[in-house]
Amino acid sequence: MNPEPISAGGARAAEPAAHTAPRKRLHSYGLLGRSIAEGVGSFLLVFATAVAIFSGTGGVSSPLGVGLAAAAAMVAFGYVSGGHFNPAISLGSAAAGRTSWKALPVYVVAQLIGALLAYLILWVLFQGHPELTDTRQIFSVLANGYGTDYQLGFPLASALLAEVVATALLVAVFLGASARRIPAVSAAFAVGVTYAVLLSILAPITGGSLNPARSTPAAIFAGGDSLEQLWLFWAAPVLGALIAGLIYRSVHLSVSDAQRGDDTDEDADLLAGEADDANELDNADVEEAKAQHPSGTATGTVAGASAAAPTKMSRENDDDARGFFDGDDDGGRPGTGRH
C-alpha cells in the first residue's frame, strides 16, 4: 500500500471525494424515450382511473385512487419525461417555458396512445365476460358529460367553468411543485393530492375530466352523447392550461428580473462563480507548489483547492433536483425555459 502524501507542515493531504454518476437531464433520454415514458405513464393513470371508478365502494375511493396513480406515475417516469401524462399539463408546461413546443405534439400523441391502449384492454376484458353484452353502456359510466341527462344535470356553462378552473389549478400546482428544489416524491404527492381533491369536486358536475387523454377514449368507446360532448373536455383543459402556464411564466420572469438580490437562480450562479474563481486560484497555487516541490510534498495545498468542490457539487445536485420534472427538450438549462 502506498503511503499517504504528507505536506511540508506534516498534515496528510485530503483525498479527493468520490463522485457519483450525475443524474441525466431530460433531454439526454431523447424525444423518443420521453414520449414512450409519457405513453406508459398515461396508460397507468387512465387504467387506474377506470378501475377506480368501477371499484365504487371498494377500499379506496375513486378520486384517491386516481391521485395515488398520478403520484406513482410521476415518481416512476417523471425523471425521464417530466411526468405530465396529461395533454393539459404538457400544454401548460410549454406555455410556461418549461417544455419546448416541438415536443408538445409528440407528448400529446403518446399520451393519447397510452390512454387508448388502456381502454382497449378494458374493452377486451369486458368482451370476455358472458353477462356483459352492452359494453357501450359500461363505457358511458367512464365518459365525461354535462346536461340534464348526466349526473346532477349541470348545464354547459357550469361544466365549462368548472373544468377550466380545475385544470388551471392542477397545472399551477404541477408547475409550482415541480419547479422548486424539493424532493421529487414531495412534488408527486402534491400533484396526486390535487388530482384527488379536484376530481372529488368535479365528479357530480362533469364526471371529472382534467385530462383530455382520459376523456377521449372513454367517449369513443361510449359513443352517442359522450362523443358529441367530447369537445368540451378538450376546450376547457386547453384554456385552463394556457391560463396557468402564461401566468406562471409572467410571474416567474418578473420575479427573476425584479429580485436579483434574493434567493434566486442568479444568486446560485454568483456563488458558483465565486467558487470557480477560488478553484482557479487554488489550482494556480497547486501548479506553482508542484513546480517547487516535484516530490509531491505540496499536496497540502490540494486540500485547500478541493475545499470549494462541495459548493459546486451542491449546485449541480440542486440543478438536478430542480430539473427533475422540467421538460428541457432543447438542452437548455432546466427550469429556465431557455431554448
CSV table of N, CA and C in Angstrom, one decimal, residues 49 53 62-63 66 140-146 150-152 154 159 163 198-210 214-215 233:
chain,number,residue,atom,x,y,z
A,49,THR,N,-57.6,5.1,-13.3
A,49,THR,CA,-58.8,5.9,-13.2
A,49,THR,C,-60.0,5.0,-13.5
A,53,ILE,N,-63.0,4.0,-10.8
A,53,ILE,CA,-64.4,4.3,-10.9
A,53,ILE,C,-65.2,3.1,-10.8
A,62,SER,N,-62.6,6.5,-5.5
A,62,SER,CA,-62.2,6.8,-6.9
A,62,SER,C,-61.2,7.9,-7.0
A,63,PRO,N,-61.5,9.1,-6.4
A,63,PRO,CA,-60.5,10.2,-6.5
A,63,PRO,C,-59.2,9.9,-5.9
A,66,VAL,N,-57.1,7.6,-8.1
A,66,VAL,CA,-56.5,8.4,-9.2
A,66,VAL,C,-55.3,9.2,-8.8
A,140,SER,N,-70.1,4.3,-20.9
A,140,SER,CA,-70.7,5.5,-20.7
A,140,SER,C,-70.6,6.0,-19.2
A,141,VAL,N,-70.4,5.0,-18.3
A,141,VAL,CA,-70.1,5.3,-16.9
A,141,VAL,C,-68.8,6.0,-16.7
A,142,LEU,N,-67.8,5.6,-17.6
A,142,LEU,CA,-66.5,6.2,-17.5
A,142,LEU,C,-66.4,7.6,-18.3
A,143,ALA,N,-67.3,7.8,-19.2
A,143,ALA,CA,-67.2,9.0,-20.0
A,143,ALA,C,-67.7,10.3,-19.2
A,144,ASN,N,-67.1,11.4,-19.7
A,144,ASN,CA,-67.5,12.7,-19.1
A,144,ASN,C,-68.7,13.3,-19.9
A,145,GLY,N,-69.4,14.1,-19.2
A,145,GLY,CA,-70.5,14.7,-19.9
A,145,GLY,C,-71.1,15.9,-19.1
A,146,TYR,N,-72.2,16.4,-19.6
A,146,TYR,CA,-72.9,17.5,-18.9
A,146,TYR,C,-74.4,17.5,-19.4
A,150,TYR,N,-77.1,13.9,-17.6
A,150,TYR,CA,-75.8,13.4,-17.0
A,150,TYR,C,-75.7,13.9,-15.5
A,151,GLN,N,-75.4,12.9,-14.7
A,151,GLN,CA,-75.2,13.2,-13.3
A,151,GLN,C,-76.3,14.1,-12.7
A,152,LEU,N,-75.9,15.2,-12.1
A,152,LEU,CA,-76.8,16.1,-11.5
A,152,LEU,C,-77.4,17.1,-12.4
A,154,PHE,N,-75.9,19.5,-14.5
A,154,PHE,CA,-75.3,20.8,-14.6
A,154,PHE,C,-75.3,21.2,-16.1
A,159,ALA,N,-70.4,23.4,-16.5
A,159,ALA,CA,-69.4,22.4,-16.8
A,159,ALA,C,-68.1,23.0,-17.3
A,163,GLU,N,-64.4,22.9,-15.3
A,163,GLU,CA,-63.3,22.3,-15.9
A,163,GLU,C,-62.1,23.2,-16.2
A,198,LEU,N,-59.6,17.7,-6.7
A,198,LEU,CA,-60.4,18.3,-7.8
A,198,LEU,C,-61.3,17.3,-8.4
A,199,LEU,N,-61.0,16.1,-8.5
A,199,LEU,CA,-61.9,15.1,-9.0
A,199,LEU,C,-63.1,14.9,-8.1
A,200,SER,N,-62.9,15.0,-6.8
A,200,SER,CA,-64.0,14.9,-5.9
A,200,SER,C,-65.0,16.0,-6.1
A,201,ILE,N,-64.5,17.2,-6.5
A,201,ILE,CA,-65.4,18.4,-6.7
A,201,ILE,C,-66.1,18.2,-8.0
A,202,LEU,N,-65.3,17.8,-9.1
A,202,LEU,CA,-65.9,17.7,-10.4
A,202,LEU,C,-66.8,16.5,-10.7
A,203,ALA,N,-66.7,15.5,-9.8
A,203,ALA,CA,-67.4,14.2,-10.1
A,203,ALA,C,-68.9,14.4,-10.3
A,204,PRO,N,-69.6,15.2,-9.5
A,204,PRO,CA,-71.0,15.3,-9.8
A,204,PRO,C,-71.4,16.3,-10.9
A,205,ILE,N,-70.4,17.1,-11.4
A,205,ILE,CA,-70.6,18.1,-12.4
A,205,ILE,C,-70.4,17.5,-13.8
A,206,THR,N,-69.2,17.0,-14.0
A,206,THR,CA,-68.8,16.5,-15.3
A,206,THR,C,-68.2,15.1,-15.3
A,207,GLY,N,-68.2,14.5,-14.1
A,207,GLY,CA,-67.5,13.2,-14.0
A,207,GLY,C,-66.0,13.4,-13.8
A,208,GLY,N,-65.5,14.6,-13.8
A,208,GLY,CA,-64.1,14.8,-13.6
A,208,GLY,C,-63.2,14.4,-14.7
A,209,SER,N,-62.9,15.4,-15.6
A,209,SER,CA,-62.0,15.1,-16.7
A,209,SER,C,-60.6,15.5,-16.3
A,210,LEU,N,-60.3,16.8,-16.4
A,210,LEU,CA,-58.9,17.3,-16.2
A,210,LEU,C,-57.9,16.8,-17.1
A,214,ARG,N,-57.8,11.1,-21.1
A,214,ARG,CA,-58.7,10.2,-20.4
A,214,ARG,C,-60.1,10.3,-21.0
A,215,SER,N,-60.5,11.5,-21.3
A,215,SER,CA,-61.9,11.7,-21.8
A,215,SER,C,-62.1,11.1,-23.3
A,233,PHE,N,-64.3,18.7,-23.3
A,233,PHE,CA,-63.3,18.2,-22.4
A,233,PHE,C,-61.9,18.2,-23.1
